[in-house]
XYZ file of C-alpha atoms in Angstrom:
476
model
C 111.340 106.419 118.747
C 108.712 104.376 119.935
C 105.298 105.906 121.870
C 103.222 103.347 123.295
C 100.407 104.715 124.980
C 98.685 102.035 127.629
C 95.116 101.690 124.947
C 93.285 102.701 121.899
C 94.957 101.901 118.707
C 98.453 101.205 117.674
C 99.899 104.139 116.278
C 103.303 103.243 114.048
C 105.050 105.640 112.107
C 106.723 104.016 109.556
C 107.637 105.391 107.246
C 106.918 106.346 104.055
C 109.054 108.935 102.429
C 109.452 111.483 105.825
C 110.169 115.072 104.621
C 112.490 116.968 106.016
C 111.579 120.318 107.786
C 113.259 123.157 106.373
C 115.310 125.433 108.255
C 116.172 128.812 107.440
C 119.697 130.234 107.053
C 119.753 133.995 108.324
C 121.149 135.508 105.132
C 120.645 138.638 102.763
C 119.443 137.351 99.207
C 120.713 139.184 96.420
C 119.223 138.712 92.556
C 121.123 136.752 90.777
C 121.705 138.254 87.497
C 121.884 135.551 85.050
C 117.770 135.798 84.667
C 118.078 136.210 80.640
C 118.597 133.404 78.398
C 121.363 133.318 76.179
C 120.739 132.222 72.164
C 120.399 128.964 70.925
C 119.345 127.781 74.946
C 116.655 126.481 77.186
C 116.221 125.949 80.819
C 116.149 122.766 82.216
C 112.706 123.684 84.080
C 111.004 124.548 80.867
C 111.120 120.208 80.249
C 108.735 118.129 81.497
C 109.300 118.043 85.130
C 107.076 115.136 85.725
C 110.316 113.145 84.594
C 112.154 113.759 87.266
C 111.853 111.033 90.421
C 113.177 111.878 93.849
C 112.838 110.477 96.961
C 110.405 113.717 98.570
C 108.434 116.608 97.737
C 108.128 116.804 94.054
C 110.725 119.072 91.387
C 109.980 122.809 91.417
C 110.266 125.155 88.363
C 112.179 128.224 89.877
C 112.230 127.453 92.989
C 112.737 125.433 96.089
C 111.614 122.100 96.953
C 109.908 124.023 99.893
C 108.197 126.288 97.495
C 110.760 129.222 98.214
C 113.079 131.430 95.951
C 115.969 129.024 94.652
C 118.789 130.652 96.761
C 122.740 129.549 97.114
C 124.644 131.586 99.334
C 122.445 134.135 99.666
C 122.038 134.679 95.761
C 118.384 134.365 94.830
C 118.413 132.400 90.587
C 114.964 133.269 88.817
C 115.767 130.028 86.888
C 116.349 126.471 87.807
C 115.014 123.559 89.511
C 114.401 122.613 93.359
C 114.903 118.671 94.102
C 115.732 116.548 97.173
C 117.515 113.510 97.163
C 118.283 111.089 95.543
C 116.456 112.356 92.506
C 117.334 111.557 89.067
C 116.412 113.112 85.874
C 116.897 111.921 82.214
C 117.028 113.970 79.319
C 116.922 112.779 75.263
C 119.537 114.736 73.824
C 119.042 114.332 70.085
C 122.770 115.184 69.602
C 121.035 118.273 69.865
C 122.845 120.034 72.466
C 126.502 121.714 73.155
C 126.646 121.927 76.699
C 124.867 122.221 80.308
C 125.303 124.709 82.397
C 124.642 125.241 86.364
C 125.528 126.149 89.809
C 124.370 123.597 92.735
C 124.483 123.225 95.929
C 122.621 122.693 98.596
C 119.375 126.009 99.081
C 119.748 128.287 101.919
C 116.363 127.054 103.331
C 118.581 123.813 104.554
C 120.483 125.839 106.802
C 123.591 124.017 107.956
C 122.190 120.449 107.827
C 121.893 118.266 104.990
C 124.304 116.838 102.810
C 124.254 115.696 98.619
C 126.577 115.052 95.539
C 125.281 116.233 92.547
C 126.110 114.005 89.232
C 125.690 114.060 85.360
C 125.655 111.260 83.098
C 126.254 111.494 79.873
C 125.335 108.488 77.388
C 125.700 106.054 80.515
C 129.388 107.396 81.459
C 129.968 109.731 84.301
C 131.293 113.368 83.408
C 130.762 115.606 86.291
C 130.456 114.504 90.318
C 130.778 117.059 92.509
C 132.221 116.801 95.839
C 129.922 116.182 99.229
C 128.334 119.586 99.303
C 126.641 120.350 102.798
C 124.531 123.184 104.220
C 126.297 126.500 104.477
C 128.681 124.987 101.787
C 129.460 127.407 98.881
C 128.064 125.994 95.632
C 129.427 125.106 93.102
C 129.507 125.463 88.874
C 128.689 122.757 86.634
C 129.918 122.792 82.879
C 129.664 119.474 80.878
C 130.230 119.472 76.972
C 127.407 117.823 75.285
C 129.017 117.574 72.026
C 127.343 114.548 70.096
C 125.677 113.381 73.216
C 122.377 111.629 72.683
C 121.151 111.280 76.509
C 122.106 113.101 79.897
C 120.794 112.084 83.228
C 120.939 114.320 86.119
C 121.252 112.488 89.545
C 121.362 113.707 93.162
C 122.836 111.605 95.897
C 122.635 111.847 99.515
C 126.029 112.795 100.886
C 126.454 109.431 103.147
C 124.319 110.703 106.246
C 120.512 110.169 104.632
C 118.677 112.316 102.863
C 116.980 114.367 105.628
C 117.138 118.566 104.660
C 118.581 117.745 101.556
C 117.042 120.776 99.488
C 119.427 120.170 96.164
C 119.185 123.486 93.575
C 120.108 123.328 90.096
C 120.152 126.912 89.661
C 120.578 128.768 86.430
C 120.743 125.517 84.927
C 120.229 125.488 81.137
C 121.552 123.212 77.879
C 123.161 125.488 74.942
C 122.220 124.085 71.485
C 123.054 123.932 67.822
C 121.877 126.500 66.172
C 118.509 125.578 64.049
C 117.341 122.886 66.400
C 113.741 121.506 64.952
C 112.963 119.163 67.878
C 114.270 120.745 71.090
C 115.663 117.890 73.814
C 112.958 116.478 75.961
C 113.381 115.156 79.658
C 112.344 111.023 79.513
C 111.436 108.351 81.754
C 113.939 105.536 81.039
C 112.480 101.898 80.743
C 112.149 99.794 83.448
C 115.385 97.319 83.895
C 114.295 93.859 84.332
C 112.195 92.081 87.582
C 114.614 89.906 90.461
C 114.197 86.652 90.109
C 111.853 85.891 93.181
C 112.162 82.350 94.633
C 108.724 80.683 93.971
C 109.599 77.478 95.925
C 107.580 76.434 98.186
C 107.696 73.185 100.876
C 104.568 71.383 101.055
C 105.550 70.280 104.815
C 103.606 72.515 106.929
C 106.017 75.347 109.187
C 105.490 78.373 111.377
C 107.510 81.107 111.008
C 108.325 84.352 113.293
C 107.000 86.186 114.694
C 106.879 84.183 117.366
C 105.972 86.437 120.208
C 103.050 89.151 120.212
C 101.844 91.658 122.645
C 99.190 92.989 123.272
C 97.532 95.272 125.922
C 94.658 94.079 128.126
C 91.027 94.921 127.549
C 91.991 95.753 123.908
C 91.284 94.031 120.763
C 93.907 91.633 120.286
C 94.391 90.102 116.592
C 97.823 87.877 115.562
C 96.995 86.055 111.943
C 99.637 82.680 112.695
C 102.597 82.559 109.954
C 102.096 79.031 108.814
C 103.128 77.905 105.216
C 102.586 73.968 103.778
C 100.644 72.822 101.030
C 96.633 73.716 101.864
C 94.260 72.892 103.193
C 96.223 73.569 106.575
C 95.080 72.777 109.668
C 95.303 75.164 113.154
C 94.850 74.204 116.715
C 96.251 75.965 119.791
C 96.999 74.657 123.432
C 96.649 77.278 126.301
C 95.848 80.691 125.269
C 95.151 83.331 127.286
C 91.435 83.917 128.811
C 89.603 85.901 126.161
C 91.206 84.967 123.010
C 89.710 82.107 120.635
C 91.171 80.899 117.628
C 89.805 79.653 114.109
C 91.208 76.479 113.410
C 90.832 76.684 109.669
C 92.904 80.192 109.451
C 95.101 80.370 112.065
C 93.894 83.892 113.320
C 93.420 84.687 117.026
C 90.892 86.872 118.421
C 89.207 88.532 121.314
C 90.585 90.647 124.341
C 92.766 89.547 126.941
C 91.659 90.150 130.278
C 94.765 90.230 132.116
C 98.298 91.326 132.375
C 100.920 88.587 131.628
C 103.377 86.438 129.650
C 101.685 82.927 128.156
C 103.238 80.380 126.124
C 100.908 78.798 123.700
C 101.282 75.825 122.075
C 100.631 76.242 118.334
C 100.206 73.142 115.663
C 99.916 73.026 111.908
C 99.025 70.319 110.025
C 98.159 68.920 106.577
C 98.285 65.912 104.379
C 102.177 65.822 104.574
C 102.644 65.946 108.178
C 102.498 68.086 111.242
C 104.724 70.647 113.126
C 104.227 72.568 116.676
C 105.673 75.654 117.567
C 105.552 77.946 120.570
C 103.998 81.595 120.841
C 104.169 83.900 123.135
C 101.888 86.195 124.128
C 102.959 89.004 126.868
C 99.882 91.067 127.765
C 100.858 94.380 129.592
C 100.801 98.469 129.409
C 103.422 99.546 126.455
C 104.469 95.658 125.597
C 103.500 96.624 121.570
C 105.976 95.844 118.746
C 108.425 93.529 121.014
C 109.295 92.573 117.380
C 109.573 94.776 114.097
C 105.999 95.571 112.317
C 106.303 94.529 108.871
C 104.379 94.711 106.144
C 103.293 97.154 103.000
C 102.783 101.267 102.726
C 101.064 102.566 99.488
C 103.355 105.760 99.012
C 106.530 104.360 96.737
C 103.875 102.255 94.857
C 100.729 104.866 94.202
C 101.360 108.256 96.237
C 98.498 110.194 96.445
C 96.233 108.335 93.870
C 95.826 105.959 97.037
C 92.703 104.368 97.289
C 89.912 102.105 98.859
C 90.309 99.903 95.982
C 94.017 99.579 96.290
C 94.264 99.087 100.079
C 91.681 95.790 99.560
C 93.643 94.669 96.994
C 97.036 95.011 98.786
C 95.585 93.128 101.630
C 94.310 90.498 99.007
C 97.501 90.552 97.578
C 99.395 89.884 100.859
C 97.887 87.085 101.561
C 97.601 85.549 98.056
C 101.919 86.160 97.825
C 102.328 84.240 100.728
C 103.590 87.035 102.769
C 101.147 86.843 105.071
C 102.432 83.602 106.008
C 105.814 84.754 106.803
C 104.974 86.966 109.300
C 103.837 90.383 107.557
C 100.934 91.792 109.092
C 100.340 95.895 108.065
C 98.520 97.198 105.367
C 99.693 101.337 106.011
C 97.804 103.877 104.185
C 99.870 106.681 103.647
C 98.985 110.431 102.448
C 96.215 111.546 100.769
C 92.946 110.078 102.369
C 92.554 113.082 104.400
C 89.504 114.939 103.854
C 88.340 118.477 105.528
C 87.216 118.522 109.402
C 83.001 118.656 110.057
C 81.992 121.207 112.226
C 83.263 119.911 115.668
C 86.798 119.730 113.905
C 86.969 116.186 113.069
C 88.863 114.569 110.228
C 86.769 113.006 107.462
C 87.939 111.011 104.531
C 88.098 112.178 101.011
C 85.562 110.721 98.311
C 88.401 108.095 97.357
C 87.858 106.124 101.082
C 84.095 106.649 101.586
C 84.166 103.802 104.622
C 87.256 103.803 106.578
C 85.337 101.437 109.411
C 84.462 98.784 106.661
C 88.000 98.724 105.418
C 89.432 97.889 108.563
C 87.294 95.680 109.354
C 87.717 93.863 105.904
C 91.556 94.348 106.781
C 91.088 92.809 109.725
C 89.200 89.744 108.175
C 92.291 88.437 106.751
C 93.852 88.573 109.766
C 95.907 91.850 108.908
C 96.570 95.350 110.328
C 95.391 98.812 109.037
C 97.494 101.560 109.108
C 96.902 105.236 108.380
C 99.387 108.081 108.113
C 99.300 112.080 110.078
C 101.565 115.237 110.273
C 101.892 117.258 113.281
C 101.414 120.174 111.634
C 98.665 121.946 109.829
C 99.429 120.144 106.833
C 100.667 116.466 106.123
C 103.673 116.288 103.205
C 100.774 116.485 100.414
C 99.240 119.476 101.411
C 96.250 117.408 103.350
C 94.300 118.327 106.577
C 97.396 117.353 109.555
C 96.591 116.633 113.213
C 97.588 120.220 114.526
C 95.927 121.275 117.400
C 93.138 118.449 116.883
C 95.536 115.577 117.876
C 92.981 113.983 120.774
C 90.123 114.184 117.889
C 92.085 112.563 115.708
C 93.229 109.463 118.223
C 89.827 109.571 119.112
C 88.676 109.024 115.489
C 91.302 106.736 114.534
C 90.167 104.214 116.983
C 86.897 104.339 116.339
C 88.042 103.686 113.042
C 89.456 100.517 114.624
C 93.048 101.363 112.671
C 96.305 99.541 115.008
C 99.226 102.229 113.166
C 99.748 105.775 112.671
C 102.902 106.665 110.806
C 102.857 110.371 112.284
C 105.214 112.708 109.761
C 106.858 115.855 110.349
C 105.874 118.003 107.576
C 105.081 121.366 107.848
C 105.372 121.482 111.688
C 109.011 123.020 110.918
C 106.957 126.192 110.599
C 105.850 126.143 113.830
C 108.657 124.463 115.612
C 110.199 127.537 118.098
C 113.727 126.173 117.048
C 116.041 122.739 116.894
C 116.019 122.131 120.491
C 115.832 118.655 121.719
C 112.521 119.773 123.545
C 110.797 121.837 121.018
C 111.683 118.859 118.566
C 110.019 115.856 120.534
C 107.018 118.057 121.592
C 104.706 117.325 119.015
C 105.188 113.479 118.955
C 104.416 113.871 122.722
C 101.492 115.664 121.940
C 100.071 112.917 119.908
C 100.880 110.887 122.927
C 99.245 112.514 125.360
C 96.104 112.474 122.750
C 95.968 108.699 122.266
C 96.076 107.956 125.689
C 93.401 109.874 126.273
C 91.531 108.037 123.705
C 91.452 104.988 125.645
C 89.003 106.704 127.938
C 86.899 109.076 125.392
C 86.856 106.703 122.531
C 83.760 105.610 121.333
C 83.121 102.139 119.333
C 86.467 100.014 119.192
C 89.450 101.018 121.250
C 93.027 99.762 119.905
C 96.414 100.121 121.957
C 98.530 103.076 120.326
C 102.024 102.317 119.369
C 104.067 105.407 117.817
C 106.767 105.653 115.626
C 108.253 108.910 114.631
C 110.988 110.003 111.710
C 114.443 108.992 111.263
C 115.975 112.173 111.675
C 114.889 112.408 115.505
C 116.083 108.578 116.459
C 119.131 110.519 118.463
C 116.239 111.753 120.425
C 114.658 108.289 121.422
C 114.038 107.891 124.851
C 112.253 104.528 124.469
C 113.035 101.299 123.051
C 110.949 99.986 119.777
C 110.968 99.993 115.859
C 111.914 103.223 114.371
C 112.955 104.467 110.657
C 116.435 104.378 110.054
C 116.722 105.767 106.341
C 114.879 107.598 104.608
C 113.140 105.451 102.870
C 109.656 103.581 103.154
């Protein structure tokens, strides 16, 4: 669903590993009884949990991946572990180990949406795949013999409609073993399988490549870094661009603000010691005439999570220019969770120690002709556990262009709490809220003003009422 609001900053929610709000079946828990362990055992959530990869939230020992008691059809398990999809877990075996035992399905907090399979591996062959369990399902018992085994991998797979509210339990789940085991089975991180072969050919005839139309809103900042490749030194000129803008001939990078609403054509030319090449670019200038084509570029969560830092977003920008990306038309640098600090006393957001200057990193960003993007939560707390934009979603637009950032990837998490129910309404209400906010900002901003372009979750595209980029997956 895309949000464009007429000024300050471009607001994109892309998306970075959106978690999925967790809603409550209406049921009577029992205790489960199986709470002892039997001889010669261990539970799977005694290993090292840190092992286990999945695609949001992180494993829970005992309990949900919402932090509640693991519960399958109303039956409450002291014992297990809480995962979403697709997750994957791999265990050393020793030849230690007799069998694995466990009851799945998908937790109660899911209520009737979601959807996995639940797998085992054993020594690379599959031994147990259950069928597509969905919420409200009954779950169901796993029992693999591990007789001789030397490696089992746990896996859980979205059920074919992405992974959104898929809370996967492995309840009660525990490996029997020999009797007089020494060195008790550990959980593993298998080695990396080996890098794609990436194409490093490159023409030395000079080309521009798409994007090859921009918009932009007037009186804003406009910035569009030309996606030229050719052996260097290249050279830039342009023919005709709209009042306001200038362009460095040496970079290819436009600046300025245009003054007025419309749709140019500007001549673009590249040239080097090879040859030379023109192409066109258009520039429409115009209220809500953002992302005409898809953003693309890089977010930090699959690749650091929350060890994000200043460091790493300079480098990433290095980076995508010194791969040559740059050149083919990626343009974000998105910062995702965990630069959030606490609110000052007028309630607004502040960085944590690891970004001590958001202003000088977009600007340095920006220097390389690239966009800065930043990442929110409608509710009181963003999927990390960070300050969210609850109730302070004006400050926060407000902030964010001062900042001079051009994308917000705006999450859902924790707002599930607060949500009334699964209306259509109560559903789109926050991301209208943010709306509202931003478009306020292009009156009460101070310093920089950028044009806000949002971009909410997957799971609500049904719910679009505008056209634009939007997650499809649930993926980054």
């Amino acid at each position: 669903m895309i949000l464009l609001a007429g000024a300050v900053l471009a607001i994109i929610l892309f998306d970075a590993g959106c978690a999925a709000p967790g809603a409550r079946r209406e049921t009577v828990a029992q205790q489960s009884p199986a709470t002892k362990l039997p001889p010669d055992a261990l539970w799977i959530e005694s290993l090292d949990l840190a092992a286990m990869e999945q695609s949001w939230g992180r494993p829970r020992s005992g309990l949900s991946v919402d932090d509640n008691p693991l519960t399958l059809d109303g039956l409450v398990y002291s014992h297990g572990v809480g995962t979403h999809s697709a997750s994957e877990m791999a265990i050393d075996l020793y030849g230690l180990a007799r069998r694995f035992e466990a009851v799945v399905g998908l937790d109660d907090e899911s209520g009737e949406f979601g959807s996995v399979v639940f797998v085992v591996m054993v020594d690379g062959q599959e031994v147990f795949r259950s069928e597509v369990l969905r919420g409200g399902d009954s779950p169901q018992a796993v029992s693999v013999d591990l007789t001789g085994a030397h490696e089992m991998t746990l896996l859980v797979e979205d059920g074919g409609d992405n992974i959104h509210y898929d809370h996967a339990d492995w309840a009660g789940a525990m490996l029997v073993l020999r009797s007089l085991v020494k060195a008790p089975p550990k959980a593993i991180i298998p080695p990396p399988g080996p890098d794609p072969r990436i194409s490093t050919q490159r023409s030395p005839d000079p080309a521009v490549h798409a994007p090859r139309i921009t918009g932009a809103t007037p009186g804003r900042p406009f910035l569009f870094r030309v996606p030229a490749t050719g052996e260097r030194p290249l050279r830039f000129s342009a023919e005709n661009l709209p009042l306001g803008l200038k362009f460095d001939p040496e970079t290819g990078i436009i600046t300025g603000s245009i003054e007025q609403e419309g749709t140019t054509d500007v001549t673009i030319r590249v040239e080097n010691h090879v040859g030379a090449t023109t192409s066109t670019l258009t520039i429409v200038a115009g209220t809500h005439k953002l992302a005409l084509t898809p953003p693309m570029g890089w977010n930090s969560w699959n690749v650091w999570g929350t060890a994000v830092d200043d460091a790493k977003v300079r480098a990433a920008a290095d980076w995508m220019v010194e791969s040559g990306l740059a050149d083919h038309g990626f343009q974000y640098i998105n910062i995702d969770d965990a630069w959030e600090g606490e609110r000052d006393a007028d309630g607004r957001i502040q960085t944590n120690e690891k970004f001590p200057d958001m202003k000088a990193l977009a600007d340095y960003v920006h220097s390389k002709g690239l966009k800065l993007g930043i990442y929110s939560s409608p509710g009181p707390k963003t999927c990390a556990g960070y300050e969210g934009s609850y109730e302070h979603e004006q400050l926060d637009a407000n902030t964010f262009a001062e900042w001079g950032i051009d994308l917000l990837k705006y999450d859902w998490c924790s707002y599930g709490k607060i949500a009334k129910d699964q209306s259509r309404a109560e559903l789109r209400k926050p991301y209208e809220v943010m709306r509202r906010g931003s478009v306020k900002s292009c009156v009460n901003c101070r310093g920089s003003s950028f044009t806000i372009l949002m971009r909410r979750c997957s799971w609500f595209l049904l719910l679009a009422s505008a056209a634009g980029p939007s997650r499809i997956g649930g993926r980054i």
